Coordinates of C-alpha atoms and ligand atoms in Angstrom, one line a residue:
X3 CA 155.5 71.8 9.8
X4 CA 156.6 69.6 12.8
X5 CA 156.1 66.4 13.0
X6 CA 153.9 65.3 15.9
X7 CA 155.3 61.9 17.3
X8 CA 153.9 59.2 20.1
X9 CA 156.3 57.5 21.9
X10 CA 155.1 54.9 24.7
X11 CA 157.1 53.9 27.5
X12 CA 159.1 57.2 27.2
X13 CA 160.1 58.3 31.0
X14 CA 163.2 56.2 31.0
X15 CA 165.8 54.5 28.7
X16 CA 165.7 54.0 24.9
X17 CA 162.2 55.4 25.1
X18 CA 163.4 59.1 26.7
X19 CA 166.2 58.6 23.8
X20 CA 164.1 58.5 21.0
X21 CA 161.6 61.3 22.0
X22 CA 165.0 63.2 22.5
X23 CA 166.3 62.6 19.4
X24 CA 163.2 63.2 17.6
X25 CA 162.9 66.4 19.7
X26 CA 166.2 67.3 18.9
X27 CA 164.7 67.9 14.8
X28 CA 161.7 70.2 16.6
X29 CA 158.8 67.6 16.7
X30 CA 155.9 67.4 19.0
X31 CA 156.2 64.7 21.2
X32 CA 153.0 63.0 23.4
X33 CA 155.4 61.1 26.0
X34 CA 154.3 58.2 28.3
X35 CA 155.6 55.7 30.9
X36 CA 155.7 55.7 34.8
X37 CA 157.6 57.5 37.2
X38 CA 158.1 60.3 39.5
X39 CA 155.7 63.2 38.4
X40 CA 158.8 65.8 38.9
X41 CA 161.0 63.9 37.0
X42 CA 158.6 63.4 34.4
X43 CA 157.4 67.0 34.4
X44 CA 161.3 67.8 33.8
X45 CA 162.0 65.4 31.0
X46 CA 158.8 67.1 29.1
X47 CA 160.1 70.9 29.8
X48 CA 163.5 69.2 28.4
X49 CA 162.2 68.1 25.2
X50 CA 160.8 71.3 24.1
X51 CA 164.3 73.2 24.2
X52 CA 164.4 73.0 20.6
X53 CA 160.9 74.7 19.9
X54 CA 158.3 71.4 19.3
X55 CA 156.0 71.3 22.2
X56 CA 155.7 68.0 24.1
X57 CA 153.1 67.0 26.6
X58 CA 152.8 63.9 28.7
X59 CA 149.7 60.9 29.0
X60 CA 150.0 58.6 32.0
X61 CA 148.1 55.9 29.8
X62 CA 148.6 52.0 31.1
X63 CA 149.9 49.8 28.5
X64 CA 148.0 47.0 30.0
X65 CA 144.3 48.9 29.5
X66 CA 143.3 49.8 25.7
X67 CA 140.6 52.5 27.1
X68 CA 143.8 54.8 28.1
X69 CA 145.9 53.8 24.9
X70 CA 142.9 55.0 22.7
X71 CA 142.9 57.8 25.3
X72 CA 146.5 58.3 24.5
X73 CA 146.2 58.1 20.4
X74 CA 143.2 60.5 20.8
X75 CA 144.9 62.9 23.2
X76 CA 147.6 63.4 20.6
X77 CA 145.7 64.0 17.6
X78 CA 143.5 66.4 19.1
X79 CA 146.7 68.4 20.9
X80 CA 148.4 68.6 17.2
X81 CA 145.8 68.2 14.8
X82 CA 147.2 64.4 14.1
X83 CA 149.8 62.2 14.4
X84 CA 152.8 61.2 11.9
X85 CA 155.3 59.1 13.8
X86 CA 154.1 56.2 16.5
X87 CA 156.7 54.5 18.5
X88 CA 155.7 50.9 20.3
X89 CA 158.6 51.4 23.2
X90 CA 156.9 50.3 26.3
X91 CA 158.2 46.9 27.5
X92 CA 159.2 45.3 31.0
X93 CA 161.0 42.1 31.4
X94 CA 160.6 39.0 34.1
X95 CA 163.6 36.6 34.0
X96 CA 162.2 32.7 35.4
X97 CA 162.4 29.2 34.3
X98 CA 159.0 28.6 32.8
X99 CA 157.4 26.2 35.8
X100 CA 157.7 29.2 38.1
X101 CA 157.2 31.6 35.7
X102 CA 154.4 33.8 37.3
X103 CA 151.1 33.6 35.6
X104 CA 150.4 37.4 36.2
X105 CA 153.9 38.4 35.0
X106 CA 153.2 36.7 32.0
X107 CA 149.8 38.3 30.8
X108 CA 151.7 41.8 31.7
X109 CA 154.7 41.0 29.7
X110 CA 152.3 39.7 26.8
X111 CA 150.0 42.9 27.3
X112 CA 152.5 45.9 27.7
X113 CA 155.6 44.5 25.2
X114 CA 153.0 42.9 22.8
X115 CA 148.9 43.6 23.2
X116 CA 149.7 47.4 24.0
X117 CA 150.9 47.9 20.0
X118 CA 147.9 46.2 18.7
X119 CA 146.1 48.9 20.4
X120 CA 148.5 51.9 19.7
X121 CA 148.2 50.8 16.2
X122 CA 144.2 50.1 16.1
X123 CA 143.6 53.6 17.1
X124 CA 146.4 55.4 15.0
X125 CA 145.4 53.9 12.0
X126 CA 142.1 55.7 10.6
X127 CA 144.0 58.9 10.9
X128 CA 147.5 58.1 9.4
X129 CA 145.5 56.1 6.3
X130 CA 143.2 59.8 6.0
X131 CA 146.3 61.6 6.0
X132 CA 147.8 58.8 3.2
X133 CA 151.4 59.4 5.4
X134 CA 152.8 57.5 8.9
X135 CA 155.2 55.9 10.1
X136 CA 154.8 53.3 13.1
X137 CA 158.2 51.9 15.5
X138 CA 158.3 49.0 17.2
X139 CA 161.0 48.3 19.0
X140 CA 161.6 44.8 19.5
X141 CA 164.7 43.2 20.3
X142 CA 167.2 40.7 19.4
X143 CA 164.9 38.7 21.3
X144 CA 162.6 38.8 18.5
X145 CA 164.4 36.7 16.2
X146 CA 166.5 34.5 18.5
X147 CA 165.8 33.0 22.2
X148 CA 167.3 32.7 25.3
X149 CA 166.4 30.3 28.1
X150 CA 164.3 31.9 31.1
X151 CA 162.9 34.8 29.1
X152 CA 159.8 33.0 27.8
X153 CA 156.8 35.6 27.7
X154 CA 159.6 38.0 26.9
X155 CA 161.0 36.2 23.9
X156 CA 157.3 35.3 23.1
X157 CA 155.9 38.5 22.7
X158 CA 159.3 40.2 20.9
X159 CA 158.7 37.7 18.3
X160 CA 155.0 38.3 18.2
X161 CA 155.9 42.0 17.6
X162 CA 157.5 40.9 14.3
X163 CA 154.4 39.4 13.0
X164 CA 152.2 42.4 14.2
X165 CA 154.7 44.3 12.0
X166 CA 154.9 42.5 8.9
X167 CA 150.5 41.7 8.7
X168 CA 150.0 45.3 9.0
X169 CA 152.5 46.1 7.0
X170 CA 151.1 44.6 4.0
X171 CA 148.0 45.8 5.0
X172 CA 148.5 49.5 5.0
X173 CA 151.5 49.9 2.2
X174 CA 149.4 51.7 -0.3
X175 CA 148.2 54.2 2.0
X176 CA 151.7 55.8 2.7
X177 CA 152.1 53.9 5.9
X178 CA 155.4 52.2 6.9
X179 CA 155.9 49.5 10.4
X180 CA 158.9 48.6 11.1
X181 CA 160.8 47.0 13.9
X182 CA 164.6 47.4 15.8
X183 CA 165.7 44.8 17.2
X184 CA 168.3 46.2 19.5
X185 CA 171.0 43.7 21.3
X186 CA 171.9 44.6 25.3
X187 CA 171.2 48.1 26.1
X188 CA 172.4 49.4 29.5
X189 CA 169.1 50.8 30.7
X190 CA 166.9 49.9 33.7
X191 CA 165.4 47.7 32.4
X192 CA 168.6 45.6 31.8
X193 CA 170.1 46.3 35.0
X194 CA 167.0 45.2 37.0
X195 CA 167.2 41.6 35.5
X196 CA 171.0 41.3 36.4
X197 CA 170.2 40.5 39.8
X198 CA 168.0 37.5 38.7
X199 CA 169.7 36.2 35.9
X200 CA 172.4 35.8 38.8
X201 CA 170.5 33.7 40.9
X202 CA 168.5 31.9 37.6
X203 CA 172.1 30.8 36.6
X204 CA 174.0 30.2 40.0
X205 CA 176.5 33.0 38.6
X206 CA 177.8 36.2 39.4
X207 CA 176.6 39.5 38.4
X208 CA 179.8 40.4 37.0
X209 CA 179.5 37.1 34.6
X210 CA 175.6 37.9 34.0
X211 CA 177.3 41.4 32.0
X212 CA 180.7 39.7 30.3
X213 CA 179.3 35.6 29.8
X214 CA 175.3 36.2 29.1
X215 CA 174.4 39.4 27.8
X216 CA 177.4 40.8 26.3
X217 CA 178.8 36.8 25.3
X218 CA 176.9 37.1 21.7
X219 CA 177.4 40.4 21.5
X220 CA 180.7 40.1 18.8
X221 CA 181.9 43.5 19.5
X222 CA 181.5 42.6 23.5
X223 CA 180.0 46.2 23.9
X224 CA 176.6 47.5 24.9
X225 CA 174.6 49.0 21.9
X226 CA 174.0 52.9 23.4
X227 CA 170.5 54.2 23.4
X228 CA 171.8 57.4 21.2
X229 CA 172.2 54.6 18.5
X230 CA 168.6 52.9 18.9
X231 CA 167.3 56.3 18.3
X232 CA 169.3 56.9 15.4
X233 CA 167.7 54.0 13.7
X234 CA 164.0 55.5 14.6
X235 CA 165.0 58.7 13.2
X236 CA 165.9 57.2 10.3
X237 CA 163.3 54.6 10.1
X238 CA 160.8 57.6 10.5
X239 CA 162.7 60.0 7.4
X240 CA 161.9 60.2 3.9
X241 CA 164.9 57.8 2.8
X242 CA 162.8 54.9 4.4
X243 CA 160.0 55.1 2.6
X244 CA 160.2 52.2 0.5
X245 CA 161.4 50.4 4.0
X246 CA 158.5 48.4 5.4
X247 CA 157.3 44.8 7.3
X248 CA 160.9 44.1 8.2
X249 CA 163.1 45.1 11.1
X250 CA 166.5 47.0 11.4
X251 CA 169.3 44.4 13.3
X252 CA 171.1 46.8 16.1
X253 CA 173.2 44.3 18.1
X254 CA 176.6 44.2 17.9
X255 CA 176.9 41.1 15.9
X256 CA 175.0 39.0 18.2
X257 CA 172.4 37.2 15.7
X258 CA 174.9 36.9 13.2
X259 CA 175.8 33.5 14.3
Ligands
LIG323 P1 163.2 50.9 30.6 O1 162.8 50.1 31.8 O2 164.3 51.9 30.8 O3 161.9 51.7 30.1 C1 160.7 51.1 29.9 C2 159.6 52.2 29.8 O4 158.3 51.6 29.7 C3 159.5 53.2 31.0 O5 159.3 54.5 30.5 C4 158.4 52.6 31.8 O6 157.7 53.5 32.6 C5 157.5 52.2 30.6 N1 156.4 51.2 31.0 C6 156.5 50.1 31.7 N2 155.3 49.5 31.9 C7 154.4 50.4 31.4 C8 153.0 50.4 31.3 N3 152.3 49.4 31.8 N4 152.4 51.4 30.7 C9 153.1 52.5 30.2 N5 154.5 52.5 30.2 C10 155.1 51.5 30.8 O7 163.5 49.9 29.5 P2 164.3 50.0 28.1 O8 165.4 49.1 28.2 O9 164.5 51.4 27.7 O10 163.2 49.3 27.1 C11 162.5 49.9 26.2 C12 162.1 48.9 25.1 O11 163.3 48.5 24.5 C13 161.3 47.7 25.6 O12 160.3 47.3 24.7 C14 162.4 46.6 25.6 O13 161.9 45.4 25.5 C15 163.2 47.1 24.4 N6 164.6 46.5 24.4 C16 165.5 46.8 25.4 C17 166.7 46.3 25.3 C18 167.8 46.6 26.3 O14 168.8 45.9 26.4 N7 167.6 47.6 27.2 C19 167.1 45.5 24.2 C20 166.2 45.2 23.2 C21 164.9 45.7 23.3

């Protein structure tokens, strides 16, 4: 039977690439995020090409009334839900006196809160069902720093903790959590913050790319979203199942040293 599979903050980037991937092996996919309603409505008539059925939830990952929405909304379209994935995540790039106050409770509430709550409501059923597996895809920023990326940095590692308490929690129910923690991805996400890691650094956008992101980054290439969702699909098939509470390294090298 197919898999039914959540996947928040899937309209763009790594998120679009893991419901594809996970589309590719003819799940049903509940996708979410923000964007243009056409291109939306095209990326969900994409991902049923290979015969799972995938339908779309506009829930905020800043309000846990429309993530329980969201949770509920899947498990009553495909009579439950095996596979979660915590994707959603925005960035802000400011030294921490100017950090904006509301930049950092959304940061805190979308790339860390927002999983607490995917998690919350996706419980009860995966623990009935004695089977789930639950994503959350950190980042290298999880497990190291870098300057002018504090609420972002905070929450990633945040995530790791969320992981490894409910991890323990739920291992005798059939339940894995898990975390990637991919390096520099070239999404939109990434390419927004150039621009102000630029200025945050009096450099140009040219060295942002070669002397900041891709500088730790041993194999001085960008990790590619196919790759991110290569480690979900695995994460999420039998072979893991003995794979719980830690988190999967995808970064070229870069927290290595
Ligand atoms: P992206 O900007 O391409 O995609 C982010 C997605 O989250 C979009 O679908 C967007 O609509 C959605 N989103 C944003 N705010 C939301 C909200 N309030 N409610 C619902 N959806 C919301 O970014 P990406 O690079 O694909 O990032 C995806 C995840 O991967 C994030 O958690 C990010 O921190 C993590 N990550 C990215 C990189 C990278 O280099 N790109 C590296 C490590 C980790």
């Amino acid at each position: 039977m197919a898999r039914t599979v959540v996947v928040t903050g899937s309209t763009s980037g790594i998120g679009l690439g893991i419901a594809k991937a996970f589309a590719a092996e003819g799940a049903n996919l509940v996708i979410n995020g923000f964007g243009p309603a056409d291109e939306i409505e095209a990326a969900r008539h994409a991902l049923e090409a290979h015969g799972g059925k995938a339908i779309y939830h506009g829930a905020d990952m800043t309000k846990p009334a429309e993530i329980a929405d969201l949770i509920a909304a899947a498990e009553k379209t495909f009579g439950g839900l095996d596979v979660l994935v915590n994707n959603a995540g925005i960035q802000h790039v400011s030294p921490v006196e100017d950090f904006p106050i509301d930049k950092w409770d959304q940061i805190i509430a979308i790339n860390l809160t927002s999983s607490f709550h995917t998690i919350r409501a996706a419980m009860p059923g995966m623990k009935a069902k004695k089977a789930g597996r639950i994503i959350n895809v950190a980042s290298a920023h999880a497990l190291v720093a870098s300057p002018f990326k504090s609420a972002y940095v905070a929450a990633k590692h945040g995530i790791l903790g969320l992981t490894k308490s409910v991890a323990l929690e739920v291992a005798e129910f059939g339940v894995t959590i898990n975390a990637i923690c991919p390096g520099y991805v070239l999404t939109p996400l990434v390419e927004k913050q150039i621009p102000d890691t630029a200025k945050a650094r009096g450099i140009t956008e040219a060295e942002v790319k070669s002397d900041v992101m891709l500088r730790l980054q041993a194999t001085k290439e960008f990790v590619a979203i196919e790759e991110v969702a290569a480690v979900a699909l695995f994460l999420a098939s039998d072979a893991a199942r003995q794979i719980t509470g830690t988190h999967i390294s995808i970064d070229g090298g870069w927290t290595a040293q």
